[in-house]
XYZ file of C-alpha atoms in Angstrom:
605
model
C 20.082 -1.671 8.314
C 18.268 -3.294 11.228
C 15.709 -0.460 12.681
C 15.299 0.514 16.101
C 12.135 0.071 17.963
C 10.039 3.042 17.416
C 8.095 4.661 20.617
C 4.765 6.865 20.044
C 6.721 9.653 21.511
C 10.047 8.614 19.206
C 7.807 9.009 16.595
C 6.350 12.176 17.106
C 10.149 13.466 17.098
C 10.777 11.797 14.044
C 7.771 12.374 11.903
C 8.052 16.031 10.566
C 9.890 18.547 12.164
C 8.807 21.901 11.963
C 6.573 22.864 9.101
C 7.494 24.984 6.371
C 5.465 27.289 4.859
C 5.567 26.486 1.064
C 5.139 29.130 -2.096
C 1.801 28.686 -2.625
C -1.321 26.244 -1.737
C -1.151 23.305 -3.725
C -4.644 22.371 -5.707
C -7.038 20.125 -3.458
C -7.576 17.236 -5.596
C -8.250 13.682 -5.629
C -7.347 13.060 -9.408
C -3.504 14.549 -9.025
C -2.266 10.902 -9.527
C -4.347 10.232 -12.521
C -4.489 13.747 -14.519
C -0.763 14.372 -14.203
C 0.475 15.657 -17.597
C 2.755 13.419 -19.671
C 6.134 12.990 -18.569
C 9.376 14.726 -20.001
C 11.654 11.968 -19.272
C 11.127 9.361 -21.441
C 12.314 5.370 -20.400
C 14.614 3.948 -23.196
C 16.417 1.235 -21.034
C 14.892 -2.534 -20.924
C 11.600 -3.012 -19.581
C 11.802 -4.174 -15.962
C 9.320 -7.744 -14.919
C 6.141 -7.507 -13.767
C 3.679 -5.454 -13.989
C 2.383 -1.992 -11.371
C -0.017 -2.678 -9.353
C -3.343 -1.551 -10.441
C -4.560 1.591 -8.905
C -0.947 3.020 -9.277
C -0.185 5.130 -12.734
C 2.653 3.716 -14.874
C 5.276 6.228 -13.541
C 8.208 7.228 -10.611
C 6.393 8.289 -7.834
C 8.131 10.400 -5.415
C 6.889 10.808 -1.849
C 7.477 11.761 1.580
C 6.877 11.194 5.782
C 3.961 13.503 7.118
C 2.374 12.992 9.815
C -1.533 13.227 10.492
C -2.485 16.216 10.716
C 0.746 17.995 9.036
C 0.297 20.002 6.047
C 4.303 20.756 4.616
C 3.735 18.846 1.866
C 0.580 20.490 0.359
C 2.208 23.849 1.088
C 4.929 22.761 -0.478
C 3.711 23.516 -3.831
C 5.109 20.404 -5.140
C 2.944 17.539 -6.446
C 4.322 15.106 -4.322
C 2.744 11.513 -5.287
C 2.759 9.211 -1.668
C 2.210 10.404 2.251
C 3.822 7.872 4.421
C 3.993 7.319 8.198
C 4.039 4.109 10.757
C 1.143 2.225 12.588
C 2.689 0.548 15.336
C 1.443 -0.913 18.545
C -1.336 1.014 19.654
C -2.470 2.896 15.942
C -6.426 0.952 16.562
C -7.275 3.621 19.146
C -4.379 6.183 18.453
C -2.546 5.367 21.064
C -5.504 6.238 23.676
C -6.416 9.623 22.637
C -9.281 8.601 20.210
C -12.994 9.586 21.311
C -15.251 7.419 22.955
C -17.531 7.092 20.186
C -15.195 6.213 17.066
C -14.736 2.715 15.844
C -11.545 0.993 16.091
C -9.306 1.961 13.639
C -10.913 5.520 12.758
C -7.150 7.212 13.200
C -6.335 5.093 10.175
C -9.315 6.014 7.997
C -8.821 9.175 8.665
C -5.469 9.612 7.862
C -6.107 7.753 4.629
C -8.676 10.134 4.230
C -7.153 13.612 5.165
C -3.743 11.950 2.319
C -6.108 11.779 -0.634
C -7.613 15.098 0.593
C -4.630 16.664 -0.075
C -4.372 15.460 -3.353
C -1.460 12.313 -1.986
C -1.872 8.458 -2.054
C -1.429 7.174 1.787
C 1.089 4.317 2.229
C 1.014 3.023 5.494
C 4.170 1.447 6.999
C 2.359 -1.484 9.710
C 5.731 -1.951 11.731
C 3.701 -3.388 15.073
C 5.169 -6.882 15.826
C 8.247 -4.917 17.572
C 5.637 -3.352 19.790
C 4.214 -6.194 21.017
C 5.108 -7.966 24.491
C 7.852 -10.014 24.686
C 11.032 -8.667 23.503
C 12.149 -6.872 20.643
C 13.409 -7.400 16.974
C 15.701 -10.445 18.568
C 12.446 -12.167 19.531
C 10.516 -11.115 16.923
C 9.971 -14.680 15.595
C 9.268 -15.904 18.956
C 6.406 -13.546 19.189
C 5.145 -15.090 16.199
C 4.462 -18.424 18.162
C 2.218 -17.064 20.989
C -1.389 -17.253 19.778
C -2.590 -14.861 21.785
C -0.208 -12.835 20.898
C -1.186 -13.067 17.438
C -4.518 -13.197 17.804
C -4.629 -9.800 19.250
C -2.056 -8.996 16.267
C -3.649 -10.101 13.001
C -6.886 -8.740 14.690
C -5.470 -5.089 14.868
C -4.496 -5.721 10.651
C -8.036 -7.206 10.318
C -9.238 -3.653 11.495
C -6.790 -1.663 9.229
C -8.376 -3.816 6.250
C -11.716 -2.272 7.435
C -10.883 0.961 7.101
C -8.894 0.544 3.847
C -11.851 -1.047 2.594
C -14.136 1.703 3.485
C -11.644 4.276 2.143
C -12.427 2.600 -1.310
C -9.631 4.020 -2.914
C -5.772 2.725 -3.593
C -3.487 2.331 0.053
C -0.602 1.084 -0.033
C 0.133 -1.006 3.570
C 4.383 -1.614 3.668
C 4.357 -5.088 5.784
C 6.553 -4.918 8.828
C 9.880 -3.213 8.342
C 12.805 -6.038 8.633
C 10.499 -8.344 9.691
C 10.337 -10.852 7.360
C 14.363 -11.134 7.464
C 13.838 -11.455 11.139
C 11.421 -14.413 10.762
C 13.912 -16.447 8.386
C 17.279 -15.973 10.565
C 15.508 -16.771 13.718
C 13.052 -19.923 12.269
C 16.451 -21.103 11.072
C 15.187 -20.691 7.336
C 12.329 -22.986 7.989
C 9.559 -21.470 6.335
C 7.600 -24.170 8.366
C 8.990 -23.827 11.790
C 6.288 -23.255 13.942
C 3.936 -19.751 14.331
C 0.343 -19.504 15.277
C -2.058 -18.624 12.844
C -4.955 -21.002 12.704
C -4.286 -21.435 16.230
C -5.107 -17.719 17.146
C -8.333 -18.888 16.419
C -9.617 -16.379 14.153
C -12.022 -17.831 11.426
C -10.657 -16.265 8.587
C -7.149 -17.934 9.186
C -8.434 -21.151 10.059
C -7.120 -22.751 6.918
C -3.989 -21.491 6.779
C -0.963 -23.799 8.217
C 0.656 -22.631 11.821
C 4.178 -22.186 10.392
C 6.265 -19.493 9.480
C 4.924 -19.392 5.909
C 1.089 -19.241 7.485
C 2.549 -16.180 9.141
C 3.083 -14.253 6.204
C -0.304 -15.710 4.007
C -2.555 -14.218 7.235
C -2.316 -10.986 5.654
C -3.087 -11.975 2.689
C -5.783 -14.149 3.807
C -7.295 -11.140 6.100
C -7.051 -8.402 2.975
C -9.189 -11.095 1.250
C -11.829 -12.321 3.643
C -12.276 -8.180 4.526
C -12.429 -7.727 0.635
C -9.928 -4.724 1.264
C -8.939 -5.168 -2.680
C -7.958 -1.702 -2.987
C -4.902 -2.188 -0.545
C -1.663 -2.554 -2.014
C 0.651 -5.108 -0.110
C 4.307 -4.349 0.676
C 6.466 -7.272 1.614
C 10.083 -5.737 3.122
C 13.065 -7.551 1.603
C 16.137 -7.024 3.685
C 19.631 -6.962 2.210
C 20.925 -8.601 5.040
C 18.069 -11.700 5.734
C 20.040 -14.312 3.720
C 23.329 -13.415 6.874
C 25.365 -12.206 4.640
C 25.161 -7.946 4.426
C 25.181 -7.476 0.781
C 25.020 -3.531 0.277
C 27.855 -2.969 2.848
C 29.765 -5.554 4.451
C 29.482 -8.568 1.736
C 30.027 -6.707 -0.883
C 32.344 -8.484 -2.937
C 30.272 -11.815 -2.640
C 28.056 -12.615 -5.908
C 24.379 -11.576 -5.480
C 22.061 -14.359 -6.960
C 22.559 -17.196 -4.103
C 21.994 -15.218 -1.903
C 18.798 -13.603 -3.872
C 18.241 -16.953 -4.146
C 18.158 -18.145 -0.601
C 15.538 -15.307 0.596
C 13.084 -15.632 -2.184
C 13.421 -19.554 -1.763
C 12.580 -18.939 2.335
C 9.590 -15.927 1.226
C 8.246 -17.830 -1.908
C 5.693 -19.805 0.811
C 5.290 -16.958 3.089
C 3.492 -15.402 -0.218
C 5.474 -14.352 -2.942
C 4.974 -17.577 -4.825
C 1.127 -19.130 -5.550
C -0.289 -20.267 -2.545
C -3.845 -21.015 -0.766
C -5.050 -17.644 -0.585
C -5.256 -17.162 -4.178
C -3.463 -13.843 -3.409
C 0.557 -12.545 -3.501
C 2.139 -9.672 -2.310
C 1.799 -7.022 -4.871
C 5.331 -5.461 -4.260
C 8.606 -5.899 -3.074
C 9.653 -3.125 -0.252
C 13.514 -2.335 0.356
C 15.271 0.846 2.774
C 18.412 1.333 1.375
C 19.387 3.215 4.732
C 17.942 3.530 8.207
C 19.797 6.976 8.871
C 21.668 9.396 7.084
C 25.261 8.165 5.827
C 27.630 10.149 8.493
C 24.957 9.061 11.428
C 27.536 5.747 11.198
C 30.802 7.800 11.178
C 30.830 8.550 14.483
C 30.535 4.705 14.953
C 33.583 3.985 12.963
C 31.278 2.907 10.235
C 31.114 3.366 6.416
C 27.496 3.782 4.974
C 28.486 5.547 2.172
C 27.678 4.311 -1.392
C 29.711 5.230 -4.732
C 28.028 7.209 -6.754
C 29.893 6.868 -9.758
C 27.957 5.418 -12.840
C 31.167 2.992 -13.529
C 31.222 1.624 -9.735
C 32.239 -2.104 -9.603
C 28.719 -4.425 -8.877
C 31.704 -5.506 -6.078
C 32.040 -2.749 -4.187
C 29.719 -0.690 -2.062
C 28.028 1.271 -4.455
C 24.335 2.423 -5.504
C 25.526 0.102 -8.935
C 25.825 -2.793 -6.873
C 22.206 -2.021 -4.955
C 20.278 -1.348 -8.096
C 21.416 -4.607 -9.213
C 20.371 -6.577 -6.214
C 17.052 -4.838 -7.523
C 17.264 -6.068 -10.386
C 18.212 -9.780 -9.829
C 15.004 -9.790 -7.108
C 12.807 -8.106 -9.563
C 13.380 -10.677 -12.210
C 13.226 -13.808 -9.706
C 10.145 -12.343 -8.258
C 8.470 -10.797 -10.957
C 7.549 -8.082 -9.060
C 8.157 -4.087 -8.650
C 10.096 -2.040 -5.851
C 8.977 0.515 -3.640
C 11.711 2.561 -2.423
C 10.972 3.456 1.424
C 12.771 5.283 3.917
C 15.655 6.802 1.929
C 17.711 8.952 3.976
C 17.026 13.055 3.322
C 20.350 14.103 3.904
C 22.821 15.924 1.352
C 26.021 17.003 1.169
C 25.373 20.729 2.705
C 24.283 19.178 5.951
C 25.818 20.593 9.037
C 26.634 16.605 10.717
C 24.958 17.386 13.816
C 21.612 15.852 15.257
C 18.183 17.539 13.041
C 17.248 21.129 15.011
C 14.220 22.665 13.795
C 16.169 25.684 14.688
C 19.317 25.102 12.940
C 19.185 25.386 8.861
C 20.684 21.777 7.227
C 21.090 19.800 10.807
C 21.338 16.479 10.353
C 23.976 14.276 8.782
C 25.546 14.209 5.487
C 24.157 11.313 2.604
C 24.189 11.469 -1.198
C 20.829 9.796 -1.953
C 18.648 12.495 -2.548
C 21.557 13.950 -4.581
C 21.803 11.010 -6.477
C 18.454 10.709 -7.526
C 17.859 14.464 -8.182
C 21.118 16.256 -8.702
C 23.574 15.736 -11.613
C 22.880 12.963 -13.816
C 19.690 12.383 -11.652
C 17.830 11.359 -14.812
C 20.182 8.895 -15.663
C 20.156 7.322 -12.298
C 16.446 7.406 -11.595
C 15.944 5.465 -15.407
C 18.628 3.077 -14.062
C 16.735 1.946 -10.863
C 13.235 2.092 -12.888
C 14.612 -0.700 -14.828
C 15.369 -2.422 -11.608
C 11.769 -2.536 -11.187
C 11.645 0.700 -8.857
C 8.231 2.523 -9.209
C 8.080 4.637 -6.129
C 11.276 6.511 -4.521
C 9.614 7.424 -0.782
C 11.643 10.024 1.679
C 12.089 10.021 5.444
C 13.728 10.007 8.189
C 14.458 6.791 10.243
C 15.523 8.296 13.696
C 14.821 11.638 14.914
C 18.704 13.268 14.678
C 18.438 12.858 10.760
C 18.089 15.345 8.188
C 14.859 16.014 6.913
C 13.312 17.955 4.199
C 11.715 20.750 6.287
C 15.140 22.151 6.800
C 17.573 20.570 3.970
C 18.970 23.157 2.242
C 21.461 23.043 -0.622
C 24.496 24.841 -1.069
C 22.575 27.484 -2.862
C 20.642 28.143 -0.190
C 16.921 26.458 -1.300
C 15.334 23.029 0.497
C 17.137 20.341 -1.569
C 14.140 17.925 -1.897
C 11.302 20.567 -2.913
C 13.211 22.182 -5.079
C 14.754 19.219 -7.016
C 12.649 16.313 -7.056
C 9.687 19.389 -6.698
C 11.187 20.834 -10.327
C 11.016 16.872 -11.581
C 7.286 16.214 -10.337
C 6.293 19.558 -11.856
C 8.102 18.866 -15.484
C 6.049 15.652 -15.370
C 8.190 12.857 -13.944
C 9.185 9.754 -15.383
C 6.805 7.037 -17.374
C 7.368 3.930 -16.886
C 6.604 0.835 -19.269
C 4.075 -2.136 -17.991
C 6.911 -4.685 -17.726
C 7.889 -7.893 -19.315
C 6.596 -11.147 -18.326
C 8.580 -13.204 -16.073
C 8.842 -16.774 -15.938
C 8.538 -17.024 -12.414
C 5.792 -14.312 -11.800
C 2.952 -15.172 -9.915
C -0.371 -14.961 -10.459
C -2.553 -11.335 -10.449
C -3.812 -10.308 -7.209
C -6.300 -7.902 -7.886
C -9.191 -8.593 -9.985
C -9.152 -6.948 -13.723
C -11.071 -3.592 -14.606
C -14.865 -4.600 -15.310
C -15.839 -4.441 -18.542
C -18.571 -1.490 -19.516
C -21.488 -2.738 -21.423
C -23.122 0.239 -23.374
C -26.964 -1.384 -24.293
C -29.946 0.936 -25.123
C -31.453 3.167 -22.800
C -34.424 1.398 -22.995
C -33.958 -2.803 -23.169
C -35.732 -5.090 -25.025
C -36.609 -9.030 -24.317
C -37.182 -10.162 -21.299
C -34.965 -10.584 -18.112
C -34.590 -14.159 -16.757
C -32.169 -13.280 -14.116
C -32.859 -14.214 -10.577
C -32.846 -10.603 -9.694
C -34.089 -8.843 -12.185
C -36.892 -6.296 -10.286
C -39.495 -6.647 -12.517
C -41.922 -7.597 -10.008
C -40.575 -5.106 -7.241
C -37.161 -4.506 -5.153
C -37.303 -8.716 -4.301
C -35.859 -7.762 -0.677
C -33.300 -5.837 -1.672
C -32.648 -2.905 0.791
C -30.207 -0.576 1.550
C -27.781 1.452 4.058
C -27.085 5.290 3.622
C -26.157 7.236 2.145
C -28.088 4.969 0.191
C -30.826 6.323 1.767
C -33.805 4.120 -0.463
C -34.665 1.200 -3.149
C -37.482 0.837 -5.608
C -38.560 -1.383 -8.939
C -38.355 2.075 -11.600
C -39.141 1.688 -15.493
C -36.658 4.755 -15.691
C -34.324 2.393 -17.459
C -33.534 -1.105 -17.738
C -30.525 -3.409 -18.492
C -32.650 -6.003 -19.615
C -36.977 -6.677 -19.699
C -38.689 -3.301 -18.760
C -37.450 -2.667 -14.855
C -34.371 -1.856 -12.492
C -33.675 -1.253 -8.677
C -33.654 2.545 -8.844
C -30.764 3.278 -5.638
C -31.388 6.750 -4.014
C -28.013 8.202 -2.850
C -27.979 11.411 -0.446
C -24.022 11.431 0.062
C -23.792 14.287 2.547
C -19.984 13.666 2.111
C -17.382 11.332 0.918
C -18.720 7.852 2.235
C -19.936 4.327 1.369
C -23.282 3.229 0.862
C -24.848 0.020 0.130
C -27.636 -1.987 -1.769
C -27.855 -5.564 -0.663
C -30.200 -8.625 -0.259
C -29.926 -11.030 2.846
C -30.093 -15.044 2.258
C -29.151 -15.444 -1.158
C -29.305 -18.678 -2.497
C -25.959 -18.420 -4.943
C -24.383 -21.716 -5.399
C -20.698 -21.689 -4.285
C -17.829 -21.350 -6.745
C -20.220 -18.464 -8.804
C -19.079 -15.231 -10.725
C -22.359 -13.354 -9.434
C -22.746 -10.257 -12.316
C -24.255 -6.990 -11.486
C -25.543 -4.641 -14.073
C -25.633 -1.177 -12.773
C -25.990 3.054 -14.430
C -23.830 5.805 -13.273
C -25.294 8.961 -14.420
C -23.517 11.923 -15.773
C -21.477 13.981 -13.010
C -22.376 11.461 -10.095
C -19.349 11.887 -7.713
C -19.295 7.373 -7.733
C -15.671 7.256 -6.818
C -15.529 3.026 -6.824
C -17.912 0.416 -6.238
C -17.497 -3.452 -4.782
C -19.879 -6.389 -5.420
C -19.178 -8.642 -2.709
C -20.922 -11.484 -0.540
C -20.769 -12.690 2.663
C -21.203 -15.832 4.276
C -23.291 -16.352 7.499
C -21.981 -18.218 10.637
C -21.501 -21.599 8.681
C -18.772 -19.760 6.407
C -17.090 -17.936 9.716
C -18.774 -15.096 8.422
C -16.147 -14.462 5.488
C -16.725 -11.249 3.112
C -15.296 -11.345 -0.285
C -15.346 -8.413 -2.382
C -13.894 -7.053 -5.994
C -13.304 -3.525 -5.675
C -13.349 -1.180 -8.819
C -12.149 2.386 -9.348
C -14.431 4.603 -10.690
C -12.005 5.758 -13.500
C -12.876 2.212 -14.591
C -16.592 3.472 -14.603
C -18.483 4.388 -17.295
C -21.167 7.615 -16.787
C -24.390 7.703 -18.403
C -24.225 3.814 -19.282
C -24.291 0.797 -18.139
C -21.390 -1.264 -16.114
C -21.061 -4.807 -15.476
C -18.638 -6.091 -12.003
C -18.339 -9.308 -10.996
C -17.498 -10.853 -7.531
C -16.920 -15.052 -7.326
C -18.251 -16.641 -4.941
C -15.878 -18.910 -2.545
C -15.716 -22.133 -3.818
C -16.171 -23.808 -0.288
C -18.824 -21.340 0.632
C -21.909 -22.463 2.708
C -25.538 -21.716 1.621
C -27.518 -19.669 1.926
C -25.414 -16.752 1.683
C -25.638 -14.218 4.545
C -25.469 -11.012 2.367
C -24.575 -10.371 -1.670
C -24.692 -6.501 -2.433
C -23.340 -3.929 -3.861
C -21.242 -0.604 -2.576
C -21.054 2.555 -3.587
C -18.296 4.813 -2.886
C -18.858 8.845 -3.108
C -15.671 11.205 -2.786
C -17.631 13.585 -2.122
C -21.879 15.144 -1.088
C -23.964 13.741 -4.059
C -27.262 13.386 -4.193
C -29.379 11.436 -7.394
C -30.494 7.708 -8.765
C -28.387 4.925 -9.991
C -29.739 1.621 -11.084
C -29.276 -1.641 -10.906
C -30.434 -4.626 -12.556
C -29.675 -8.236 -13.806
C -27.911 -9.499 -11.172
C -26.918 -13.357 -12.133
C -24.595 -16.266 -11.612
């Protein structure tokens, strides 16, 4: 299962083939994931551990590859859930071609952007340590322990954290394809062999050990300092990181030890509590890097039983789901599905032709999932802990979905998993607890505080604009600040915040050289009116030079928003961070032009 190094130009052969022109225009919409009617399938097996990731609704999402700029999947017609494509080496300034005048890392924003456009959530695979100098995946460790290397490395992720966080909506960011089976086999299972991470000498890791386990907290670390707390973290679990191949060599050898042996070596890196205060938020697993007869003309078998009465000892999608299962309840976390080969049975076994109707080699996973007894199989891997099955090719001569017709003649992915997205997909439950689940890395919804219009008392806060703004200002589209009697939390004033959103964008409200005691849960108070196009907002604060300049930020969708009433967020203060304060503010996502007032007031610690 071990990928291949991916090229720019490798990629661009890969991404999407030829587009297809769909039935019809799907609807532009930004809501599709949360306004999706309830599901026909219903889950009656037992609950899986852990719980989804907030930002994602509690059922099966189906997605595919497309790459920026690509529309197939909109035409499609199909309500496809997730857009995916890779970042590698080179993504920060796509790969040379962007303008001049754009900040690092605008290719990512925008494709985040032009995904929820569509109406998709954009999943980013970061696959980049393969690109860097010095080898390939056999010195992928070894890369690890040049801190210049790295430096240049975890800077490029500090950048995609950036522009996550000014995308203000949910991303999820799949960690480094193989990777993390690479960095256990060649650290010798030593979770503290040797990488450089506080050595790179970038503030925000400075505190984090220069081992193999620091390696994998830096990202962690960097979503945090950033305040990126709308990205969803991927970490990839390989099948084969423990040295034993269990989906198609080892097959007969019992699962758990060697379950066991990974999650014992990844528990440090961040799947177990740890000095960020953060964990990954899901486990990531390809079943197959190419299409199942790619390997035949290798001598290989990469084919997997289908039957629902498969021995768990034999090579068999029984056997995989539970390997799912077993790391699902020893992690307490969910699966995301990536990858999975697009071939079917009607494939011609010849290398993809976006000429040539069903090129590409033979599988049975899409068939599996969406053909006979698909709803029995897709409840079975839910309860595995599987929340999101995501399609694509991994090599350019594979099948893909532009051009995978069925035996009856119609494109096997958009018409079958297209008929299941349309009847309303599959629910799943919250999860049971687990034992051995880690701590919650986002923060919880705020609660919504619904006082009269007009307050009574008095307002003893520290900032509580009675007297005037108190230095608050602002940065468009927050285009103005002023002490208003329109409305008030508490006393008889607010900071009345003029918006002029010519677009979807992010504006602030902040004050410089706060004097908030460290280890505070600073509360703001703040109105949405009725129809404002608020899409999220983020209470954060940031340290000056003292603190390395740190940002730490809560972000909050604004389905969690109430209009026409008041909100309350919180944001807590570091408890090692220096003071003064640099900055403690607000932002104020739009998702789309919007002009009008909101207020804010009682702002306290």
């Amino acid at each position: 299962m071990k990928h291949l190094l991916l090229s720019l130009a490798f990629l661009a052969t890969v991404a999407c083939g030829p587009e297809t022109p769909g039935d019809a225009a799907s609807d532009n919409t930004d809501t599709r994931l949360e306004n999706r009617e309830a599901a026909l399938e219903t889950f009656a097996s037992t609950p899986p551990a852990g719980s989804i990731p907030t930002g994602l609704p509690s059922r099966l999402l189906v997605g595919l590859f497309e790459d920026t700029g690509q529309t197939w999947m909109k035409d499609s017609a199909v309500p496809w859930d997730v857009r995916y494509r890779y970042f590698t080496k080179g993504w920060l300034n796509n790969w040379g071609f962007a303008a001049q005048t754009e900040l690092p890392g605008t290719f990512g924003l925008k494709y985040m952007q032009e995904s929820a456009a569509q109406g998709f959530l954009p999943a980013i695979e970061y696959y980049q340590v393969n690109n860097e100098a010095g080898g390939g995946e056999g010195q992928f460790y070894e890369k690890t322990k040049n801190a210049s290397t790295m430096r240049s490395y975890f800077s490029d992720f500090k950048v995609l954290m950036q522009r996550a966080r000014e995308f203000g909506k949910p991303v999820l960011v799949l960690m480094e394809a193989d990777g993390y089976g690479y960095m256990q086999q060649q650290s010798g299972n030593n979770p503290n062999a040797y990488s450089a991470v506080a050595d790179t000498g970038l503030p925000e890791l400075a505190g984090l050990p220069n081992t193999a386990a620091g390696w994998g907290l830096a990202f962690l670390q960097l979503r945090k300092a950033v305040g990126a707390s709308n990205v969803i973290l991927g970490i990839h679990i390989s099948g084969w990181a423990s040295g034993k191949d269990l989906a198609y060599f080892s097959v007969t050898d019992p699962l758990q030890p060697e379950v066991d042996k990974v999650y014992n070596f990844l528990k440090p890196l961040g799947l177990g509590p740890n000095a960020t205060g953060a964990t990954y938020d899901v486990l990531v697993g390809d079943p197959l890097d190419r299409d199942a007869d790619f390997y035949a003309q290798y001598g290989q078998n990469r084919w997997w039983d289908a039957s629902d009465t498969a021995s768990l000892s034999s090579k068999s999608f029984n056997r995989y789901a539970e390997w799912l299962r077993l790391w699902n309840v020893t992690s307490g976390k969910r699966w995301v599905l990536w990858q999975i080969p697009e071939g079917n049975s009607n494939q011609r076994n010849t290398p993809f032709s976006s000429s040539v109707p069903s090129s590409g080699y033979k599988d049975n996973r899409t068939e599996y999932f969406f053909g006979t007894n698909g709803a029995t199989h897709r409840e079975k891997f839910a309860s595995a802990g599987v929340i999101a099955l995501l399609f694509g090719r991994g090599e350019g001569q594979q099948a893909s979905h532009t051009s995978d017709y069925g035996s009856d003649g119609q494109l096997y992915l958009k018409t079958r998993a297209g008929a299941f997205l349309k009847a309303g997909g599959l629910a799943l439950p919250a999860g049971a607890s687990s034992g051995t689940t880690p701590p919650p890395t986002t923060t919880p919804p705020p609660t919504t505080t619904p006082p009269p219009t007009t307050a009574t008392g008095t307002d003893s806060a520290p900032y509580n604009f009675e007297s005037g703004p108190q230095g608050w200002a602002s940065s468009a589209p927050a285009t103005g600040v002023s002490s208003s009697t329109t409305r008030a939390y508490a006393g008889s004033r607010s900071l009345a915040v003029t918006m002029a959103a010519s677009a979807a964008g992010m504006g602030r409200v902040y004050v410089l050289n706060p004097a908030v005691p460290s280890g505070r849960t600073v509360s703001f108070h703040f109105w949405l009116p009725t129809g404002s196009r608020i899409s999220g907002v983020q209470p954060y604060v940031q340290q000056g030079s003292a603190g390395g300049w740190q940002w730490t930020g809560s972000w909050v969708a604004g389905t969690a928003l109430k209009a026409g009433g008041w909100n309350t967020v919180t944001v807590q203060v570091p408890a090692n961070a220096a003071s003064p304060l640099y900055q403690l503010g607000l932002e104020l996502f739009t998702d789309a032009a919007w002009s009008g007032t909101v207020q804010v007031d009682s702002v306290s610690w």
